CSV table of C-alpha atoms in Angstrom, one decimal:
chain,number,residue,atom,x,y,z
A,1,UNK,CA,53.6,-64.8,8.8
A,2,UNK,CA,55.5,-67.3,6.7
A,3,UNK,CA,58.3,-69.3,8.3
A,4,UNK,CA,60.5,-70.3,5.5
A,5,UNK,CA,62.3,-73.6,6.6
A,6,UNK,CA,64.8,-75.9,5.0
A,7,UNK,CA,64.3,-78.9,7.3
A,8,UNK,CA,62.4,-80.4,10.2
A,9,UNK,CA,64.6,-78.8,12.8
A,10,UNK,CA,63.7,-75.4,11.5
A,11,UNK,CA,60.0,-76.4,11.5
A,12,UNK,CA,60.2,-77.2,15.2
A,13,UNK,CA,61.9,-73.9,15.8
A,14,UNK,CA,59.1,-72.1,13.9
A,15,UNK,CA,56.5,-73.9,16.0
A,16,UNK,CA,58.2,-72.8,19.2
A,17,UNK,CA,58.0,-69.3,18.1
A,18,UNK,CA,54.2,-69.7,17.3
A,19,UNK,CA,53.6,-71.2,20.7
A,20,UNK,CA,55.2,-68.2,22.3
A,21,UNK,CA,53.0,-65.8,20.2
A,22,UNK,CA,49.8,-67.9,21.0
A,23,UNK,CA,50.6,-67.8,24.8
A,24,UNK,CA,50.9,-64.0,24.5
A,25,UNK,CA,47.3,-63.9,23.3
A,26,UNK,CA,48.1,-63.2,19.6
A,27,UNK,CA,45.8,-64.6,16.9
A,28,UNK,CA,47.9,-64.6,13.7
A,29,UNK,CA,47.7,-66.1,10.2
A,30,UNK,CA,50.8,-68.2,9.6
A,31,UNK,CA,52.3,-70.9,7.3
A,32,UNK,CA,55.4,-73.0,7.8
A,33,UNK,CA,56.8,-74.1,4.4
A,34,UNK,CA,60.0,-74.8,2.4
A,35,UNK,CA,60.6,-72.9,-0.9
A,36,UNK,CA,59.5,-76.0,-2.9
A,37,UNK,CA,56.2,-76.1,-0.9
A,38,UNK,CA,55.5,-72.4,-1.5
A,39,UNK,CA,56.0,-72.9,-5.2
A,40,UNK,CA,53.8,-76.0,-5.5
A,41,UNK,CA,51.0,-74.4,-3.5
A,42,UNK,CA,51.2,-71.1,-5.3
A,43,UNK,CA,50.9,-72.7,-8.7
A,44,UNK,CA,47.6,-74.4,-7.9
A,45,UNK,CA,45.9,-71.7,-5.7
A,46,UNK,CA,45.6,-68.1,-6.7
A,47,UNK,CA,44.9,-66.9,-3.1
A,48,UNK,CA,48.2,-68.4,-1.9
A,49,UNK,CA,50.0,-67.0,-4.9
A,50,UNK,CA,48.6,-63.5,-4.1
A,51,UNK,CA,49.8,-63.8,-0.5
A,52,UNK,CA,53.3,-64.5,-1.6
A,53,UNK,CA,53.3,-61.6,-4.1
A,54,UNK,CA,53.8,-59.1,-1.3
A,55,UNK,CA,56.5,-61.0,0.6
A,56,UNK,CA,58.9,-59.0,2.6
A,57,UNK,CA,61.6,-60.0,5.0
A,58,UNK,CA,60.7,-59.4,8.6
A,59,UNK,CA,63.8,-61.2,10.2
A,60,UNK,CA,66.3,-63.9,9.3
A,61,UNK,CA,68.6,-64.8,6.5
A,62,UNK,CA,68.6,-62.2,3.8
A,63,UNK,CA,70.3,-64.4,1.2
A,64,UNK,CA,67.7,-67.1,1.7
A,65,UNK,CA,64.9,-64.6,1.3
A,66,UNK,CA,66.4,-63.4,-1.9
A,67,UNK,CA,66.8,-66.9,-3.3
A,68,UNK,CA,63.2,-67.6,-2.3
A,69,UNK,CA,61.9,-64.5,-4.1
A,70,UNK,CA,64.0,-65.1,-7.2
A,71,UNK,CA,62.5,-68.6,-7.6
A,72,UNK,CA,58.9,-67.5,-6.9
A,73,UNK,CA,59.3,-64.8,-9.6
A,74,UNK,CA,60.8,-67.1,-12.2
A,75,UNK,CA,58.6,-70.2,-11.4
A,76,UNK,CA,55.4,-68.7,-10.3
A,77,UNK,CA,54.7,-64.9,-10.4
A,78,UNK,CA,55.6,-64.3,-14.0
A,79,UNK,CA,54.2,-67.5,-15.4
A,80,UNK,CA,50.7,-67.8,-16.9
A,81,UNK,CA,50.1,-64.1,-16.2
A,82,UNK,CA,47.0,-63.7,-18.3
A,83,UNK,CA,45.3,-66.7,-16.5
A,84,UNK,CA,46.1,-65.2,-13.1
A,85,UNK,CA,44.9,-61.7,-14.0
A,86,UNK,CA,41.6,-62.9,-15.3
A,87,UNK,CA,41.0,-65.2,-12.4
A,88,UNK,CA,41.7,-62.4,-9.8
A,89,UNK,CA,39.5,-59.9,-11.7
A,90,UNK,CA,36.7,-62.4,-11.7
A,91,UNK,CA,37.2,-63.4,-8.1
A,92,UNK,CA,37.1,-59.7,-6.9
A,93,UNK,CA,34.0,-59.0,-9.1
A,94,UNK,CA,32.1,-61.9,-7.4
A,95,UNK,CA,33.2,-60.8,-3.9
A,96,UNK,CA,31.9,-57.3,-4.5
A,97,UNK,CA,28.5,-58.7,-5.6
A,98,UNK,CA,28.4,-61.0,-2.6
A,99,UNK,CA,28.9,-58.0,-0.2
A,100,UNK,CA,26.3,-55.8,-1.9
A,101,UNK,CA,27.9,-54.5,-5.1
A,102,UNK,CA,27.3,-50.8,-4.4
A,103,UNK,CA,29.8,-48.4,-3.0
A,104,UNK,CA,27.0,-46.7,-0.9
A,105,UNK,CA,25.8,-49.4,1.4
A,106,UNK,CA,24.3,-48.4,4.7
A,107,UNK,CA,26.5,-50.9,6.7
A,108,UNK,CA,29.5,-51.5,4.4
A,109,UNK,CA,32.0,-54.1,4.9
A,110,UNK,CA,35.2,-51.9,4.8
A,111,UNK,CA,37.4,-54.9,3.7
A,112,UNK,CA,35.3,-56.7,1.1
A,113,UNK,CA,32.6,-54.2,-0.1
A,114,UNK,CA,33.1,-52.1,-3.2
A,115,UNK,CA,35.8,-49.5,-2.5
A,116,UNK,CA,37.1,-51.6,0.5
A,117,UNK,CA,40.6,-52.6,1.4
A,118,UNK,CA,40.4,-55.7,-0.7
A,119,UNK,CA,40.0,-53.6,-3.8
A,120,UNK,CA,43.3,-51.9,-3.0
A,121,UNK,CA,44.9,-55.3,-2.3
A,122,UNK,CA,43.7,-56.8,-5.6
A,123,UNK,CA,44.8,-53.9,-7.6
A,124,UNK,CA,48.3,-54.2,-6.1
A,125,UNK,CA,48.4,-57.9,-6.9
A,126,UNK,CA,47.4,-57.3,-10.5
A,127,UNK,CA,49.9,-54.5,-10.9
A,128,UNK,CA,52.8,-56.5,-9.3
A,129,UNK,CA,52.1,-59.3,-11.7
A,130,UNK,CA,51.5,-57.4,-14.9
A,131,UNK,CA,54.2,-54.7,-14.6
A,132,UNK,CA,56.8,-56.9,-12.6
A,133,UNK,CA,57.2,-54.3,-9.9
A,134,UNK,CA,58.1,-54.7,-6.2
A,135,UNK,CA,56.4,-51.6,-4.9
A,136,UNK,CA,53.2,-49.7,-5.9
A,137,UNK,CA,55.3,-46.5,-6.0
A,138,UNK,CA,56.9,-47.9,-9.2
A,139,UNK,CA,53.5,-47.4,-10.9
A,140,UNK,CA,54.4,-43.7,-11.0
A,141,UNK,CA,57.8,-44.2,-12.4
A,142,UNK,CA,56.4,-46.4,-15.1
A,143,UNK,CA,53.8,-43.9,-16.0
A,144,UNK,CA,50.8,-46.0,-15.1
A,145,UNK,CA,49.4,-43.4,-12.6
A,146,UNK,CA,50.5,-39.9,-11.7
A,147,UNK,CA,52.2,-39.0,-8.4
A,148,UNK,CA,49.1,-37.0,-7.4
A,149,UNK,CA,46.9,-40.0,-8.0
A,150,UNK,CA,49.3,-42.2,-6.0
A,151,UNK,CA,49.2,-39.9,-3.1
A,152,UNK,CA,45.4,-39.8,-3.1
A,153,UNK,CA,45.2,-43.6,-3.1
A,154,UNK,CA,47.5,-43.9,-0.1
A,155,UNK,CA,45.6,-41.3,1.8
A,156,UNK,CA,42.4,-43.2,1.2
A,157,UNK,CA,44.0,-46.5,2.1
A,158,UNK,CA,45.4,-45.1,5.3
A,159,UNK,CA,42.0,-43.8,6.3
A,160,UNK,CA,40.5,-47.3,5.8
A,161,UNK,CA,43.4,-48.8,7.7
A,162,UNK,CA,42.7,-46.6,10.7
A,163,UNK,CA,39.0,-47.2,10.4
A,164,UNK,CA,39.5,-51.0,10.4
A,165,UNK,CA,41.7,-50.8,13.6
A,166,UNK,CA,38.9,-48.6,15.1
A,167,UNK,CA,36.3,-51.1,14.4
A,168,UNK,CA,38.4,-54.0,15.7
A,169,UNK,CA,39.0,-51.9,19.0
A,170,UNK,CA,35.4,-51.1,19.4
A,171,UNK,CA,34.2,-54.6,18.7
A,172,UNK,CA,36.8,-56.3,20.8
A,173,UNK,CA,37.3,-58.9,18.0
A,174,UNK,CA,37.9,-59.3,14.2
A,175,UNK,CA,35.1,-57.3,12.6
A,176,UNK,CA,35.0,-55.4,9.3
A,177,UNK,CA,31.3,-54.6,9.2
A,178,UNK,CA,30.7,-50.9,9.8
A,179,UNK,CA,27.3,-51.2,11.5
A,180,UNK,CA,25.2,-48.3,12.7
A,181,UNK,CA,26.4,-48.4,16.3
A,182,UNK,CA,30.0,-48.5,15.2
A,183,UNK,CA,29.5,-45.6,12.8
A,184,UNK,CA,28.3,-43.4,15.7
A,185,UNK,CA,31.3,-44.4,17.9
A,186,UNK,CA,33.8,-44.0,15.1
A,187,UNK,CA,32.5,-40.6,14.3
A,188,UNK,CA,33.1,-39.5,17.8
A,189,UNK,CA,36.6,-41.0,17.9
A,190,UNK,CA,37.5,-39.4,14.6
A,191,UNK,CA,36.5,-36.0,16.1
A,192,UNK,CA,33.4,-35.4,13.9
A,193,UNK,CA,30.9,-33.0,15.4
A,194,UNK,CA,27.4,-32.1,14.4
A,195,UNK,CA,27.1,-29.1,12.1
A,196,UNK,CA,24.0,-26.9,11.3
A,197,UNK,CA,22.8,-29.3,8.6
A,198,UNK,CA,24.4,-32.7,9.2
A,199,UNK,CA,25.0,-35.0,12.2
A,200,UNK,CA,28.4,-36.0,13.1
A,201,UNK,CA,27.8,-39.6,12.0
A,202,UNK,CA,26.5,-38.3,8.5
A,203,UNK,CA,29.6,-36.1,8.1
A,204,UNK,CA,31.8,-39.1,9.0
A,205,UNK,CA,30.0,-41.5,6.5
A,206,UNK,CA,30.4,-38.8,3.7
A,207,UNK,CA,34.2,-38.9,4.3
A,208,UNK,CA,34.2,-42.7,4.4
A,209,UNK,CA,32.3,-42.9,1.0
A,210,UNK,CA,34.7,-40.3,-0.5
A,211,UNK,CA,37.7,-42.4,0.6
A,212,UNK,CA,36.0,-45.6,-0.6
A,213,UNK,CA,35.3,-44.0,-4.0
A,214,UNK,CA,39.0,-43.1,-4.3
A,215,UNK,CA,40.0,-46.8,-3.6
A,216,UNK,CA,37.4,-48.0,-6.1
A,217,UNK,CA,38.8,-45.6,-8.7
A,218,UNK,CA,42.3,-47.0,-8.0
A,219,UNK,CA,41.1,-50.5,-8.5
A,220,UNK,CA,39.3,-49.7,-11.8
A,221,UNK,CA,42.3,-47.7,-13.2
A,222,UNK,CA,44.8,-50.5,-12.5
A,223,UNK,CA,42.4,-53.2,-13.8
A,224,UNK,CA,42.0,-51.2,-17.0
A,225,UNK,CA,45.8,-50.8,-17.3
A,226,UNK,CA,46.6,-54.6,-16.9
A,227,UNK,CA,44.1,-55.8,-19.4
A,228,UNK,CA,45.4,-56.0,-23.0
A,229,UNK,CA,44.4,-53.2,-25.3
A,230,UNK,CA,41.6,-54.1,-27.8
A,231,UNK,CA,42.8,-54.9,-31.2
A,232,UNK,CA,42.0,-52.3,-33.9
A,233,UNK,CA,40.2,-53.7,-37.0
């Protein structure tokens, strides 16, 4: 959550809101910044820049939010685009290797492994920057992907969202590693049953790998589209 402030009085108000959330037992990622601070930090840190790319108003002054978004687009998002794209692609490639590189890991990290949610996020950041869109649905209207592809990508993302919530619930904490014990529990909760040839957990993991492969395909497709076409000799 970003608390967009103009002065110290508003910073103090934001902190009072945070104290209330903490007292309620919530563990949230947050920042308290002015527009100028958002711009300065985003220019020097691709991770902060990526986080701001998906900004949406939760509550507050609509005019201030529009002004913030307009400045971010003109002063950050649409500047040095090739550099940002290459850095994010390299960053994601390194992360996949760190978490195993392969789609078919026995205990995948459903956020960071190949085909995980971070693949979907990264593809979105690349698309937002390269095509100057505000919603992934605009990839269809711009002819980057088909409506059928888009629907398949959303179904796969929603499956991983649900699974991630399931893992957190079963673990009682933040956890994205789909370990063997969690696979068994998730298979039961997702209503998978043993068949004549496969155990419930095996059927469940087949569905997981299918959805992860769809996300991986989305990431590859968008990455190919944002890169410049090779020059013909």
